[in-house]
Every structure is written in structure tokens, then in C-alpha cells.
CSV table of C-alpha atoms in Angstrom, one decimal:
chain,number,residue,atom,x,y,z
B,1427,UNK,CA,43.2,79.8,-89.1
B,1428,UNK,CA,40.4,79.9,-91.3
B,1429,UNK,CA,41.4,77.8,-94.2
B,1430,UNK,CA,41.8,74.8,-91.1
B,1431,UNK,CA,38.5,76.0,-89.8
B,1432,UNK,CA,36.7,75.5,-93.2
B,1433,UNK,CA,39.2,72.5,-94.1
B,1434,UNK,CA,38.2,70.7,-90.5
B,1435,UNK,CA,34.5,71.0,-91.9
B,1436,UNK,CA,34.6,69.9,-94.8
B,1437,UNK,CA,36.1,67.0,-93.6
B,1438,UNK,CA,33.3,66.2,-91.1
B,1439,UNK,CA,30.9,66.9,-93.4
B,1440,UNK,CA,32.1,64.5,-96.0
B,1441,UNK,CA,32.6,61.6,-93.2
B,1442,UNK,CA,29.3,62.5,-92.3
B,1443,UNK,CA,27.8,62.1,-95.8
B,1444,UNK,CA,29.9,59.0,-96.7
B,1445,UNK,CA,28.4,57.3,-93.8
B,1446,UNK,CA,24.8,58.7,-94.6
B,1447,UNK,CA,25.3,57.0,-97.9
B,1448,UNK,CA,26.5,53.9,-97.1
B,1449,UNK,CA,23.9,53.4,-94.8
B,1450,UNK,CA,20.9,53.9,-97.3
B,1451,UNK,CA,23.4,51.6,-100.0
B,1452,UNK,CA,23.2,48.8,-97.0
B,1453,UNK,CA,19.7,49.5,-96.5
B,1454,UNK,CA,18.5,48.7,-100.3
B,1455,UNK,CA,20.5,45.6,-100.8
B,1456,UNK,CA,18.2,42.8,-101.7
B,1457,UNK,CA,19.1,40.8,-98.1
B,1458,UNK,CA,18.3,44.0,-96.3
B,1459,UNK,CA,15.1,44.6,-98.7
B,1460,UNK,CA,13.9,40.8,-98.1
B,1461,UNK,CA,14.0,41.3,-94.3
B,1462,UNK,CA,11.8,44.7,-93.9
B,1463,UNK,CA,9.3,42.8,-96.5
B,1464,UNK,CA,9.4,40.0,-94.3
B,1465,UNK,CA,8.9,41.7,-91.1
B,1466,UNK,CA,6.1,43.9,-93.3
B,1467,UNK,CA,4.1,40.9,-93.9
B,1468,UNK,CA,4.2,39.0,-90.5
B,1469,UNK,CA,2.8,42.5,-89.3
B,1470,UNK,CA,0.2,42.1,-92.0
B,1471,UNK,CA,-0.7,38.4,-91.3
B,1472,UNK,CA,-1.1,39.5,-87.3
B,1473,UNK,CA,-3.5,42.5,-88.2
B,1474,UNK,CA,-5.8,40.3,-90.2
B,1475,UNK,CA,-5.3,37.6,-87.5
B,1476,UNK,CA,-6.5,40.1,-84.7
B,1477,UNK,CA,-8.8,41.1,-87.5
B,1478,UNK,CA,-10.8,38.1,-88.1
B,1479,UNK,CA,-11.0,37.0,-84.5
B,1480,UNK,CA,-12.2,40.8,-84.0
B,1481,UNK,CA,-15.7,39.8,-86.5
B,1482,UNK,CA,-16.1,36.5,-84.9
B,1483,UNK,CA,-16.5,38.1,-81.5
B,1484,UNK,CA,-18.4,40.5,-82.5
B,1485,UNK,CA,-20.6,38.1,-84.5
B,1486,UNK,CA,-20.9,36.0,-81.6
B,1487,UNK,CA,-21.9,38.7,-79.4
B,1488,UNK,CA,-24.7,40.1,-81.8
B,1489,UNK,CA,-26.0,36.4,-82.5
B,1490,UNK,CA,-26.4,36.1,-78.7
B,1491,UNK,CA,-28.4,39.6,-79.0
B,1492,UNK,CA,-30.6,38.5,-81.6
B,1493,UNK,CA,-31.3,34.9,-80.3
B,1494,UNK,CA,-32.4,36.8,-76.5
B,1495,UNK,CA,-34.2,39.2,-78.8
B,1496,UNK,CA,-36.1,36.4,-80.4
B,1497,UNK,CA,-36.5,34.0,-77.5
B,1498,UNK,CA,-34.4,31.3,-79.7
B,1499,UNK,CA,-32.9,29.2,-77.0
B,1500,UNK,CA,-29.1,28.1,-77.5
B,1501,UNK,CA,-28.3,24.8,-76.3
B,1502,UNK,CA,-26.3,21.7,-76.4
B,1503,UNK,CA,-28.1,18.4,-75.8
B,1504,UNK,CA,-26.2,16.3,-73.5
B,1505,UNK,CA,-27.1,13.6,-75.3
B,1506,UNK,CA,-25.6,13.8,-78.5
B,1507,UNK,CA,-23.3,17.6,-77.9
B,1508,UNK,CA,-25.8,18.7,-81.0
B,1509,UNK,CA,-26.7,22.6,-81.0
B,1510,UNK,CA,-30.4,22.8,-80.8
B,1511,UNK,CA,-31.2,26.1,-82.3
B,1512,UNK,CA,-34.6,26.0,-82.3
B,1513,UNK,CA,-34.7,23.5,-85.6
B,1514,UNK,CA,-36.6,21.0,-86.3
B,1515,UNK,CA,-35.4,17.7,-87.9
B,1516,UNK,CA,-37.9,16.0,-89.6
């Protein structure tokens, strides 16, 4: 009874390692290595997208500070959509 016992795990335990094994063998062929690097960098490209747009609020928001701060006023002539920022064209 014992030598099945210990036969019965060793035989699990193999199947259980073969199929570890061929797993990580799947999992570092050049197809499977080319998709994760792909996926990798569309994550990439979308962090530095939500990044930059990030800074551009942010340095929206803090020109909007300083031009209250200064008493610049912001705005668009209807005449021409030109930003007047308190420049002079001479």
C-alpha cells in the first residue's frame, strides 16, 4: 500500500511539474514575448498620455492663478478670435 501511495505521488507531482514547465516554455516564446511587450508599451504610451494632459491642466490652472494675481485680463476679441493677453502690438 505504500509503494502505490508514494507511486500515485510521484505521478501527480511530475504531471504537475511537466505542466508548470510547459507553461513558462509557452510563456518565453518570442510570439508570447512580443505580446506582453506590446501590451507593456500601450500601458506606457497611456501613462504618459494621462501624464502630459495631467501638466497641461495643471498649467492652465496656475496660469489662470497668476493672471487673477496680476490683474492680466484673458480674452478673446470677437473681432479677430486673437488672445489679448495684455500685449501690446506696435
Amino acid at each position: 500500500m505504500r509503494r502505490l501511495f508514494w507511486l500515485g505521488l510521484g505521478a501527480a507531482l511530475g504531471a504537475l511539474i511537466v505542466r508548470r514547465l510547459t507553461r513558462a516554455a509557452q510563456a518565453l516564446t518570442p510570439q508570447s514575448v512580443a505580446a506582453s511587450l506590446a501590451d507593456a508599451m500601450r500601458e506606457l504610451g497611456s501613462g504618459i498620455r494621462d501624464f502630459g494632459q495631467d501638466v497641461r491642466a495643471a498649467m492652465s490652472d496656475r496660469e489662470v492663478e497668476l493672471r487673477e494675481a496680476l490683474g492680466i485680463e484673458d480674452a478673446v476679441t470677437p473681432e479677430d478670435g486673437i488672445r489679448n493677453r495684455g500685449r501690446t502690438n506696435y
